[in-house]
Short mmCIF file of C-alpha atoms (C1' of nucleotides) in Angstrom, two decimals:
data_model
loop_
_atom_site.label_atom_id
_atom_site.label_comp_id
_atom_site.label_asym_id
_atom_site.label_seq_id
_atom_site.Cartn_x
_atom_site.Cartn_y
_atom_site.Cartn_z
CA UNK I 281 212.31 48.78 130.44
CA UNK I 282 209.71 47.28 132.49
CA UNK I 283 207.06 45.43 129.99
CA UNK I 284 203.86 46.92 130.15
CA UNK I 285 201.22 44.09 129.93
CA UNK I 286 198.33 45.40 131.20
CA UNK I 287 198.04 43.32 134.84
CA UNK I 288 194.69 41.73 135.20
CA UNK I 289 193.29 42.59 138.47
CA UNK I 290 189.55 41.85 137.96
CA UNK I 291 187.88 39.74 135.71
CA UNK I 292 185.87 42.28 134.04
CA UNK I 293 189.45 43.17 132.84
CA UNK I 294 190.21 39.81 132.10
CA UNK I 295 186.94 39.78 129.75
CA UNK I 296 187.63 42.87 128.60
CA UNK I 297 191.23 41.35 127.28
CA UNK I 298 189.94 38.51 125.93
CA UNK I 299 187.84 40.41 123.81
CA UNK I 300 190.57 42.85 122.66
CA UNK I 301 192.10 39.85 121.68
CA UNK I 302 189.56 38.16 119.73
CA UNK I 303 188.80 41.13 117.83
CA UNK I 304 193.07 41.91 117.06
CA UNK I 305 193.15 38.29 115.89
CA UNK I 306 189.99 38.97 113.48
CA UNK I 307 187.89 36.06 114.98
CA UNK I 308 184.72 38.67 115.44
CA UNK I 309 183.94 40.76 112.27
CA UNK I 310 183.75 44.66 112.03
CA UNK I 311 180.21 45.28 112.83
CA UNK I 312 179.62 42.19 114.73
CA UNK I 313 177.14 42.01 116.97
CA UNK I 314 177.93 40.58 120.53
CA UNK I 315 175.31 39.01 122.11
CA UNK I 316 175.83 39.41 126.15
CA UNK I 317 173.76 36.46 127.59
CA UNK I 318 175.75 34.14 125.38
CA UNK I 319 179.01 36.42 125.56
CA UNK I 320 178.93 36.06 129.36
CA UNK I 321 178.52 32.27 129.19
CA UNK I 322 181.18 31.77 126.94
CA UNK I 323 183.86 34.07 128.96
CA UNK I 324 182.45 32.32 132.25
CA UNK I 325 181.46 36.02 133.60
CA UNK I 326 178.14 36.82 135.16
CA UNK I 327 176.17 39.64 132.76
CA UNK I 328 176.63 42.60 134.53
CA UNK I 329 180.31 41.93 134.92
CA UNK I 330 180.63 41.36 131.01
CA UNK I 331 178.77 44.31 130.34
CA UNK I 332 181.15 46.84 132.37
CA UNK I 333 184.14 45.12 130.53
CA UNK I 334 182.20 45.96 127.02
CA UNK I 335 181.71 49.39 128.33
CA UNK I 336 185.14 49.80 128.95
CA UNK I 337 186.71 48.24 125.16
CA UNK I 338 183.24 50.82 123.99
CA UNK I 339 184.81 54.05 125.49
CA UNK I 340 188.20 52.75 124.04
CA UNK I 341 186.46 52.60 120.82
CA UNK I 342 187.00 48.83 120.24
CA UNK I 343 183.22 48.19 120.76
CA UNK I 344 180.41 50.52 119.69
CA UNK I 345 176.78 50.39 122.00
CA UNK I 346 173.48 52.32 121.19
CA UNK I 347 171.06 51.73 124.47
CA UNK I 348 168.58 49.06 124.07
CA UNK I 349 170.35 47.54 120.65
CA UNK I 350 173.35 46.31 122.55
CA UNK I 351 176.64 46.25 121.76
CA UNK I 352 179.12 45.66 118.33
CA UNK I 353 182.24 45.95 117.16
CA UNK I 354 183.40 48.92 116.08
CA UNK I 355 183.63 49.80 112.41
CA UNK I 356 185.49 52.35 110.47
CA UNK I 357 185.22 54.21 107.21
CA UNK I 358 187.81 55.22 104.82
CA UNK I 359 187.50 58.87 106.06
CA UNK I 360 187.77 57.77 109.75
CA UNK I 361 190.38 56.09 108.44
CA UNK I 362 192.20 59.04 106.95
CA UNK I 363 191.07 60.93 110.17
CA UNK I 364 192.86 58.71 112.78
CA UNK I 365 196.15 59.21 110.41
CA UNK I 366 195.95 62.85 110.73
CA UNK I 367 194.71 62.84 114.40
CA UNK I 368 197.95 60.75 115.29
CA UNK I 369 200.12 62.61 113.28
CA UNK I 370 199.44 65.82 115.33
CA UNK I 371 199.95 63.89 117.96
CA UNK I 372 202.90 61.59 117.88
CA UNK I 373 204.60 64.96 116.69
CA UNK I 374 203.77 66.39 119.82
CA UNK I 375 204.91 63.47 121.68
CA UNK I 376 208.31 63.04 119.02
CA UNK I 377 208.92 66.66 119.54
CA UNK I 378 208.73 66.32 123.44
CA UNK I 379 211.04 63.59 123.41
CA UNK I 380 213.79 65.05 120.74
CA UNK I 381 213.98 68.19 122.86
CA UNK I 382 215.37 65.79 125.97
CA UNK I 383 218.38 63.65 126.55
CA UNK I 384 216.32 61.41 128.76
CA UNK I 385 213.57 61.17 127.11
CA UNK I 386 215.19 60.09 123.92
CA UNK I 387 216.75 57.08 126.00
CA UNK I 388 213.66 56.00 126.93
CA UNK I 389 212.55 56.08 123.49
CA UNK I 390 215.54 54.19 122.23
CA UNK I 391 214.88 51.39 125.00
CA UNK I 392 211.07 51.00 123.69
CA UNK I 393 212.75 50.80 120.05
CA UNK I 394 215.31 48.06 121.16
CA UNK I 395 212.38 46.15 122.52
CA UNK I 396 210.34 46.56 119.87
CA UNK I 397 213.21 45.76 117.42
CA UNK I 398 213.36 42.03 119.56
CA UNK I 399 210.26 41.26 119.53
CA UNK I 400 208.97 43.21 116.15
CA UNK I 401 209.69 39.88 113.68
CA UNK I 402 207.47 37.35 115.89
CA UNK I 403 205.46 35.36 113.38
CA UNK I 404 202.55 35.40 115.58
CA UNK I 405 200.27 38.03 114.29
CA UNK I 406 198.87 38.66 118.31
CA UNK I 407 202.52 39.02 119.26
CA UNK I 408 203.51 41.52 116.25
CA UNK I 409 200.27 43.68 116.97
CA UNK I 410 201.40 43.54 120.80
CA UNK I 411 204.95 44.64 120.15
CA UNK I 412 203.92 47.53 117.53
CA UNK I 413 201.55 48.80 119.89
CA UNK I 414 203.36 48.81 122.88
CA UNK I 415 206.15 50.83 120.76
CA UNK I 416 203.97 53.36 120.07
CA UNK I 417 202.55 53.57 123.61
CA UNK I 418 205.93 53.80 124.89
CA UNK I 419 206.49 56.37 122.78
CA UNK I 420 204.10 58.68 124.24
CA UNK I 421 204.84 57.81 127.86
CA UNK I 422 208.51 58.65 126.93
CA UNK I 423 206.83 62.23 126.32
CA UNK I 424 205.47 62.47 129.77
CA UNK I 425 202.72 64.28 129.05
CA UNK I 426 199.62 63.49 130.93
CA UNK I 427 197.25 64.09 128.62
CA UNK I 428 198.85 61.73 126.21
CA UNK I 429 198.52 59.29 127.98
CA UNK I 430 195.18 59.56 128.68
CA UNK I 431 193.89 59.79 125.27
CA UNK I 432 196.16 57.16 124.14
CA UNK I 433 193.30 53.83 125.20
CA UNK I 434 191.52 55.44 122.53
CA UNK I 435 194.10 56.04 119.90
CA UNK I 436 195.12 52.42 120.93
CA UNK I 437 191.95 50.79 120.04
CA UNK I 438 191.38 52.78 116.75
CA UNK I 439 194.74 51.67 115.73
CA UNK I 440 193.96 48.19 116.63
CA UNK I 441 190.57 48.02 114.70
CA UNK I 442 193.05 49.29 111.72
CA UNK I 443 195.55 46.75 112.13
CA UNK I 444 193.71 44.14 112.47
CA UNK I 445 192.45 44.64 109.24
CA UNK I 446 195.55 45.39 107.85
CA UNK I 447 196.88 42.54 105.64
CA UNK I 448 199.63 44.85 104.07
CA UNK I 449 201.24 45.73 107.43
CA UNK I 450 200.53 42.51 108.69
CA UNK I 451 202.01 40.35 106.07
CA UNK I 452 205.31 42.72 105.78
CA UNK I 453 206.98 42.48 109.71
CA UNK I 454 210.45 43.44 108.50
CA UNK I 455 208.60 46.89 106.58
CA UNK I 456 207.19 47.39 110.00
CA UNK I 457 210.01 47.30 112.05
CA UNK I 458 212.09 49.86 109.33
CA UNK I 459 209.64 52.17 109.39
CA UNK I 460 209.06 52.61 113.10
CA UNK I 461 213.67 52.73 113.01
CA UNK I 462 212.99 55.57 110.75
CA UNK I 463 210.45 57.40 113.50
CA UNK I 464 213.44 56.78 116.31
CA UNK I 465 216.08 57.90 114.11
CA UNK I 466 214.64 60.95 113.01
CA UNK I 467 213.72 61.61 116.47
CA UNK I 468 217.54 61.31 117.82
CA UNK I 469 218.55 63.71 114.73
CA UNK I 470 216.21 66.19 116.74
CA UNK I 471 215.54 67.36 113.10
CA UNK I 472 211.67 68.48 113.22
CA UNK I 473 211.70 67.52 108.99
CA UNK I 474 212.97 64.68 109.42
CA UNK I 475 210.46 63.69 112.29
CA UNK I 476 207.79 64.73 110.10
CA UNK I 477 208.98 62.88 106.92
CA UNK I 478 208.84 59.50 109.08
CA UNK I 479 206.05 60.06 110.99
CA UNK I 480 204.37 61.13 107.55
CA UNK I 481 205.72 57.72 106.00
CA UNK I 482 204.62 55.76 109.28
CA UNK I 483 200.93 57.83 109.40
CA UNK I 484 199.48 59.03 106.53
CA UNK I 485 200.97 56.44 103.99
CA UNK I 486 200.22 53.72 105.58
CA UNK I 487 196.75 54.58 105.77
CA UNK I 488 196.22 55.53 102.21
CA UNK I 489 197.89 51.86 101.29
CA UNK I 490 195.68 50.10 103.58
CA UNK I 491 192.41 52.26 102.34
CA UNK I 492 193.78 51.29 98.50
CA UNK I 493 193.84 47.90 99.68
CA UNK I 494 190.59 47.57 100.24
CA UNK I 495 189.56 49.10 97.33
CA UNK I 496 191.02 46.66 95.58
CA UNK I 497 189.06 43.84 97.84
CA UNK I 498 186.04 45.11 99.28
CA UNK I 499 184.84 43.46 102.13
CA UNK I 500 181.10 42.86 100.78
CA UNK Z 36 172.19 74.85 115.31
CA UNK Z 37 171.00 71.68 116.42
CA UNK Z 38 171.55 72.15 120.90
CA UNK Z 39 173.71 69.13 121.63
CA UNK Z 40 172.24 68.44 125.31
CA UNK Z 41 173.15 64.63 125.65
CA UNK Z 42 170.04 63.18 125.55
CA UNK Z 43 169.59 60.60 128.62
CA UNK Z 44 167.97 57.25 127.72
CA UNK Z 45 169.49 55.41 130.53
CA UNK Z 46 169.38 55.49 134.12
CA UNK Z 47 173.39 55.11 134.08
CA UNK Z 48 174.00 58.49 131.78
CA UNK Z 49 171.38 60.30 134.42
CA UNK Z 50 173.79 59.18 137.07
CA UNK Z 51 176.31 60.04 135.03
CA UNK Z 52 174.85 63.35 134.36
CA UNK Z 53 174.41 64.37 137.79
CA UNK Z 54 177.82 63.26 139.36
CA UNK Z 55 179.59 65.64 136.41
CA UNK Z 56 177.20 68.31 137.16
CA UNK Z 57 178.54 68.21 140.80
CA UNK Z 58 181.86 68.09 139.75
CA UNK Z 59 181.76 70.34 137.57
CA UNK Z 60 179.79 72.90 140.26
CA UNK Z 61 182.62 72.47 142.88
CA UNK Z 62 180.47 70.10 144.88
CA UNK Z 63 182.86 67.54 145.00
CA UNK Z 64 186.36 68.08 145.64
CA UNK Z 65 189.25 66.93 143.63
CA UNK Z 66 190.59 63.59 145.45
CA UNK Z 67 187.44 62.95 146.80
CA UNK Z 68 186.23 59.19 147.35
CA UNK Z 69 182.78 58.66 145.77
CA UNK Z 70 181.64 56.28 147.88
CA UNK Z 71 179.04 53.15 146.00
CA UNK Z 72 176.30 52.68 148.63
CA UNK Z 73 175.76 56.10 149.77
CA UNK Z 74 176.12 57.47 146.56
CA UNK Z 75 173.78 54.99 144.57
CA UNK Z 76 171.06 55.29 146.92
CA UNK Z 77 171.36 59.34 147.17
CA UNK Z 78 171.20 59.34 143.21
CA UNK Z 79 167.95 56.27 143.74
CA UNK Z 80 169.97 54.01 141.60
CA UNK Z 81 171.38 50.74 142.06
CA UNK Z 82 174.77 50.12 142.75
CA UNK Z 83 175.52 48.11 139.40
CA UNK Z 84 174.32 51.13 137.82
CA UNK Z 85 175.63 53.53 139.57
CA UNK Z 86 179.12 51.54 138.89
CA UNK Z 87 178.65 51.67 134.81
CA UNK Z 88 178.13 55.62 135.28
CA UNK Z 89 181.08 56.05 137.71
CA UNK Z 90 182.88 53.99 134.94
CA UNK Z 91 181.71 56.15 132.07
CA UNK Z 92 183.19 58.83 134.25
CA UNK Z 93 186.42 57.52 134.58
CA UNK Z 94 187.08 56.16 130.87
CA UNK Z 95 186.09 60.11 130.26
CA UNK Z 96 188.63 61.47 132.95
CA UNK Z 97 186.35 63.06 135.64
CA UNK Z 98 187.12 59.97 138.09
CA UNK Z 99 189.61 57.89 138.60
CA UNK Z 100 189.53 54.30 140.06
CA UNK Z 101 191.69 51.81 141.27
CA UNK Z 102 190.74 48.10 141.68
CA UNK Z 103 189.43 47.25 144.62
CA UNK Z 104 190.10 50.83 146.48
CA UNK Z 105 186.68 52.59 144.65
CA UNK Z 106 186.26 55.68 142.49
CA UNK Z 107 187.37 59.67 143.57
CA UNK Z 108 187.53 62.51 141.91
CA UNK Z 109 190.64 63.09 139.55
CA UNK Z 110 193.07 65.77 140.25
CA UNK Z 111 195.25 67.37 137.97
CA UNK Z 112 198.42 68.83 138.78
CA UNK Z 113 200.69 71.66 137.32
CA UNK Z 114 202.36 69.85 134.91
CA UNK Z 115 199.04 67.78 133.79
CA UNK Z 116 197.52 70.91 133.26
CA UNK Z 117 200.33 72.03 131.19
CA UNK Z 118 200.33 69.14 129.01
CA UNK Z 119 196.63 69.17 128.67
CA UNK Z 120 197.19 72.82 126.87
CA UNK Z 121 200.23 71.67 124.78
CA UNK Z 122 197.81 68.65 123.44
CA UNK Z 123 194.84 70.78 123.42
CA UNK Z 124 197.04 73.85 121.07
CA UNK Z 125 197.63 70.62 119.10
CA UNK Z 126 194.43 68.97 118.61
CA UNK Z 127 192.63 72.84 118.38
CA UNK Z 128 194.78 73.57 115.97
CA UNK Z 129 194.58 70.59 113.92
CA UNK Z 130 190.92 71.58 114.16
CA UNK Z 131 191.29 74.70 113.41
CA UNK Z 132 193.22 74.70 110.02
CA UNK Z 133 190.85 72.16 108.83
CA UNK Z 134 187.91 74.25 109.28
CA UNK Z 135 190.00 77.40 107.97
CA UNK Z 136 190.51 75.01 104.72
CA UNK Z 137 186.41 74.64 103.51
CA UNK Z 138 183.84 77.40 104.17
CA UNK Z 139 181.04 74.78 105.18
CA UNK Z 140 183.04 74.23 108.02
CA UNK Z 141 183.05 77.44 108.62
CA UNK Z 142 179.82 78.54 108.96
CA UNK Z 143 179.50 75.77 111.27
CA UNK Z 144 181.66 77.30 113.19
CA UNK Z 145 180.63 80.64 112.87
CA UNK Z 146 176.52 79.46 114.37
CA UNK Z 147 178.51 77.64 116.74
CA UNK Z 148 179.62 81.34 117.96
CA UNK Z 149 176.88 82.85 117.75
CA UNK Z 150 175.14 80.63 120.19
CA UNK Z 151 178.23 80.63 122.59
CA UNK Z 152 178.05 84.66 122.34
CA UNK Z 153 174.48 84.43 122.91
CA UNK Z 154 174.92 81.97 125.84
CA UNK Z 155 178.41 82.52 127.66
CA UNK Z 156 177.38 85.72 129.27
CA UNK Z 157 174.56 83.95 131.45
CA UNK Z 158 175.51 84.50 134.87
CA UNK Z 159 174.94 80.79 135.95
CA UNK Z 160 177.96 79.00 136.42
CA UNK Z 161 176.52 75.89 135.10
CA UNK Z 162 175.37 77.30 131.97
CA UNK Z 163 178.41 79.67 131.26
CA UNK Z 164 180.46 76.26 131.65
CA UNK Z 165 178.22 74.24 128.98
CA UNK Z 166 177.91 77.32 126.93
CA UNK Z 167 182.50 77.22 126.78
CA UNK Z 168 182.63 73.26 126.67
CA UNK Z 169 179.74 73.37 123.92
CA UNK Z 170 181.77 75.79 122.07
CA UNK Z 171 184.83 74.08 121.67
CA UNK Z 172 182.66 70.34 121.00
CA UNK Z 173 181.48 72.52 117.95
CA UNK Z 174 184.64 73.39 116.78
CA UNK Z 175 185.99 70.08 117.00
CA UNK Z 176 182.74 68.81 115.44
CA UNK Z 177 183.11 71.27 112.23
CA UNK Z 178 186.09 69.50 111.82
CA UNK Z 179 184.28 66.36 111.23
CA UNK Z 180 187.20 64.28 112.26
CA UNK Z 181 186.10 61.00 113.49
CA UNK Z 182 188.82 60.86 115.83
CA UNK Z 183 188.56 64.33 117.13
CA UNK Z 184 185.00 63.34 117.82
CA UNK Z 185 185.97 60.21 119.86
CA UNK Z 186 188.48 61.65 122.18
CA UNK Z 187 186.82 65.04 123.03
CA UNK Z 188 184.54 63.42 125.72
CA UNK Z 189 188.73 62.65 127.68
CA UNK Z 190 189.65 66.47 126.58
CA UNK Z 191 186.17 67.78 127.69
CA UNK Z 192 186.73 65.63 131.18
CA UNK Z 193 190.55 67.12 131.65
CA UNK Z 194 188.77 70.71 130.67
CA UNK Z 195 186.28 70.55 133.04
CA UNK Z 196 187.98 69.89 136.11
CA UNK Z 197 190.18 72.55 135.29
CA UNK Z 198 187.52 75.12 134.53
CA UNK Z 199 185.72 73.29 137.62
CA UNK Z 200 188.67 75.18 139.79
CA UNK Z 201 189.27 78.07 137.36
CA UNK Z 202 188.20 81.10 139.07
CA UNK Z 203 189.91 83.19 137.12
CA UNK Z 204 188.40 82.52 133.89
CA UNK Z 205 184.80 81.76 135.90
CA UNK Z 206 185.25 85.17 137.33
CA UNK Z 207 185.27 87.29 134.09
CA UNK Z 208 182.78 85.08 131.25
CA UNK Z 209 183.36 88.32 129.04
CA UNK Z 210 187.16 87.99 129.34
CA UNK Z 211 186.55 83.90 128.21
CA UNK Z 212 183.83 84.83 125.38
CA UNK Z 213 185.92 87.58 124.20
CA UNK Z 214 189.26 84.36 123.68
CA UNK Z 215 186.91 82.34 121.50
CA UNK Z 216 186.13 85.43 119.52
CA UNK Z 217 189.55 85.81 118.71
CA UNK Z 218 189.43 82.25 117.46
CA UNK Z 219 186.98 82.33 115.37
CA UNK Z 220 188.23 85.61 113.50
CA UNK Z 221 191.21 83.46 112.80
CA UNK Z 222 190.04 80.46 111.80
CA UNK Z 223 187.54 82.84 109.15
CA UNK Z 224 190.77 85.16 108.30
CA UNK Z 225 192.43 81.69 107.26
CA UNK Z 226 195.86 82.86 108.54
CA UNK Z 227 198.14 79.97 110.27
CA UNK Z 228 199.84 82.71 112.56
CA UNK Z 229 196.79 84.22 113.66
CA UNK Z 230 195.19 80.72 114.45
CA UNK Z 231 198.17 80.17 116.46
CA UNK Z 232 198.24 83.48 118.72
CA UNK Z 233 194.71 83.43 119.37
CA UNK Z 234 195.04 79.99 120.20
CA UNK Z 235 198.04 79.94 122.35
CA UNK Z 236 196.01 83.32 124.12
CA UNK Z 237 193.14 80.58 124.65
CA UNK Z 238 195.00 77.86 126.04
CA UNK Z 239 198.64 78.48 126.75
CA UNK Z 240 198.32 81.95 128.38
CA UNK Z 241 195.31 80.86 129.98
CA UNK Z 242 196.92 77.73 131.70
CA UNK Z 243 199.74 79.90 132.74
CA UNK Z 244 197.08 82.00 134.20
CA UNK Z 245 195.21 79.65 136.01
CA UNK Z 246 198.67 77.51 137.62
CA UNK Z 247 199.66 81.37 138.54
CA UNK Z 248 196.43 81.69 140.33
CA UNK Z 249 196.72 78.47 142.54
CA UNK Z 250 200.30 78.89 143.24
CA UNK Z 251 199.10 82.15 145.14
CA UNK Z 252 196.28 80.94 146.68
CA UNK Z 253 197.39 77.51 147.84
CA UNK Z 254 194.20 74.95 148.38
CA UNK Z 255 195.65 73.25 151.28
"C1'" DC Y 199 208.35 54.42 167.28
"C1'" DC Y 200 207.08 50.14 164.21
"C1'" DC Y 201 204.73 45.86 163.44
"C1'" DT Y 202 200.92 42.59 163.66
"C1'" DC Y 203 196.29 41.32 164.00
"C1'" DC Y 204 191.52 41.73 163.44
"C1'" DA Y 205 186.93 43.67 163.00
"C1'" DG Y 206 184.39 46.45 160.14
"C1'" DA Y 207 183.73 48.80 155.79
"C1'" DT Y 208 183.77 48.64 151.08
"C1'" DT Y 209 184.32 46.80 146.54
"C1'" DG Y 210 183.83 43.07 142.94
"C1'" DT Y 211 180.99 39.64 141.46
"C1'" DC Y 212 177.23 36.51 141.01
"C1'" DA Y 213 172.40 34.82 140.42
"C1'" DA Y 214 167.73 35.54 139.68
"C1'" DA Y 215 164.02 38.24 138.52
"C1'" DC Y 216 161.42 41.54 136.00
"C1'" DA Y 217 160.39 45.73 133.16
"C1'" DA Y 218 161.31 47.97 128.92
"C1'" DA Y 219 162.70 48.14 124.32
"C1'" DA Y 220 163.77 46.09 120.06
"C1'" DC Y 221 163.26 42.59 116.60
"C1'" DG Y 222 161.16 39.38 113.47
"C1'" DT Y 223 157.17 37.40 111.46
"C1'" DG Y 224 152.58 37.22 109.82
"C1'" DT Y 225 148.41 39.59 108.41
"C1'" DT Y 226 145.76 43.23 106.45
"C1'" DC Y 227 145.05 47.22 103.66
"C1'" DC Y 228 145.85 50.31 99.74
"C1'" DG C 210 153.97 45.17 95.29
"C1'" DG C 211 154.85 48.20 99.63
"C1'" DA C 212 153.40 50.09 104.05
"C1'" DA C 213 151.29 49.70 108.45
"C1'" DC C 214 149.88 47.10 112.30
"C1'" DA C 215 149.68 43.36 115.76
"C1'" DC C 216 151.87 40.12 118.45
"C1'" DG C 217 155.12 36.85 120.29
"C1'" DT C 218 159.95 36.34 121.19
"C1'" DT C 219 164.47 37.94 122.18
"C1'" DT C 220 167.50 40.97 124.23
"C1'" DT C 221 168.87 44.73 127.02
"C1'" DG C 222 168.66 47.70 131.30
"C1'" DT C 223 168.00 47.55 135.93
"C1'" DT C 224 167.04 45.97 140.54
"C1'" DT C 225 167.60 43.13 144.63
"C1'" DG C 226 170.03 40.39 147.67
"C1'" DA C 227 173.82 37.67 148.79
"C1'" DC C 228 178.56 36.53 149.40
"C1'" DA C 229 183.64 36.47 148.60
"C1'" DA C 230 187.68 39.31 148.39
"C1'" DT C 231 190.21 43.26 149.56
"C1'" DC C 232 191.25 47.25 152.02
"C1'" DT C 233 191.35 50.37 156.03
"C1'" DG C 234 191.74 51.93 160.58
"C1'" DG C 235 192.36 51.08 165.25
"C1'" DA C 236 194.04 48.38 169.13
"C1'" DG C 237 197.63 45.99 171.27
"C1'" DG C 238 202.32 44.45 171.84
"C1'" DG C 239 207.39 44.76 171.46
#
DNA sequence: CCCTCCAGATTGTCAAACAAAACGTGTTCC
DNA sequence: GGAACACGTTTTGTTTGACAATCTGGAGGG
């Protein structure tokens, strides 16, 4: 399996990344503003290069930007939490029922899990977030379907403004790793329950535990 | 019903505005290079501007870009357009049986009808087109899933440059009204079967249609 | 035919400037 | 006390002009 880093190729990119990465690694806040005259100092990127790499983590759904106020980082609700759980249930079903329905697409799938499995119990947290995400996005390219892949930036970045808040997930690698075996496993059994009990465990659990942790320690 | 023009407060979403208007008008072709200098100064914008709206565009799905090589039109073939129905069935219907689940929802997406019934037979091409994508931004918006919300502006993008080419459908708007009837009698009649004929008849049958339709009249 | 080279075209980025909008603070009025 | 207003400051949105980097197309040679 060829590793998918993203390759940098311009530097509003390689803003752009270092950005992403700040905000997986929960040095900028939910909320946060981000200034742009200091931003672009600090990155070493002239203004209007900065601002088309916050444009591009804004239509990801990283950042957030109202005209004239500037731009933040995105912030989501417990519904929008619940929302983006349901949202990629419909859809990794789509792209697990796609795959279970083809030999070669299942191999694919069962590369992305052995690399996953490798690289899943990293103790770096930036490292972990990579590997789970690039599982996931694997996933869906395994599906082949275009339009999968084009939504998936977007998917990606909600995900990643839930993860990075997510201490339960975060603290618990080995938990992560099982349930993502259980999404591969059920996908090779082609059974369409069984897909939908994992992806179920995977989605819509998951969320509810990381909304009920927050209950218990709200933010402000 | 509140009309959901995007209201332009920058120069970059009036670009914006007008280069998706000409797409979606058959100005520009499919594969076409948008070139930055003669396009900036035909739109009376500058060319960092014009860049952020060309960007806008291709985060959406209308353009595509490659590093160094500039912005075009994206193209879509056969099996993109098949996937974008498969994900679109999914995401509609995940749409759908929400709104079918809480009669608020409903009656927003019964005024949404009424003003695409009022609208959609308006012999302007432009118009008929907003009146359809405006439609289905309802629907997804009665939903009020946060996530649905965020990635209909890539789904509206993949739409549009198929409906851009869609003759068929552009050909008979009383054909395309009467599909998103059936719709919304199925989403009120709360049945999961009918939701799922009339919206495999929307999407499905109509992508069938439209691949059918190019296959016999080859474009080059 | 293929390969190499190079001039021209185009894109990516930067710096500086300025207009427009928003923000924060202080003052006045009810 | 709260609301409204004025004003200075900060920040964003945009323009202009310049230059470096990359790509493209055509010419020439083997």
């Amino acid at each position: 399996m060829t590793a998918s880093v993203p390759e940098v190729r311009t530097r509003r990119e390689g803003a752009a990344a270092a950005i992403r990465r700040s905000i997986i690694l929960g040095q900028v806040e939910p909320g946060q503003k981000l200034r742009e005259v200091a931003l672009a100092a600090e990155l070493g990127v002239s203004r209007p290069t900065l601002r088309e790499a916050l444009l591009l983590l804004t239509h990801e759904g990283l950042c957030e930007q109202e005209p004239h106020r500037g731009f933040s980082v995105a912030t989501l609700d417990e519904q929008a939490v619940r929302d983006l759980a349901e949202t990629r249930l419909t859809l990794d079903r789509l792209a697990a029922v796609t795959i279970a329905g083809d030999p070669a697409k299942c191999r694919e799938l069962a590369q992305a899990w052995a690399a996953y499995e490798a690289a899943g119990h990293n103790p770096d947290p930036l490292a972990q977030h990579l590997a789970h995400v690039e599982f996931h996005r694997a996933m869906w390219a395994a599906s082949h379907n275009d339009t999968l892949t084009r939504l998936w930036p977007t998917v990606d970045a909600l995900s990643t403004l839930v993860l990075a808040q997510d201490q339960v997930m975060r603290g618990d690698p080995g938990r992560a790793v099982h349930l993502h075996g259980r999404i591969v496993d059920a996908v090779a059994s082609g059974s369409s329950d069984a897909i939908e009990a994992a992806l179920n465990a995977h989605t819509r659990q998951s969320a509810e535990e990381f909304i009920a942790s927050r209950i218990q320690r709200p933010h402000s």
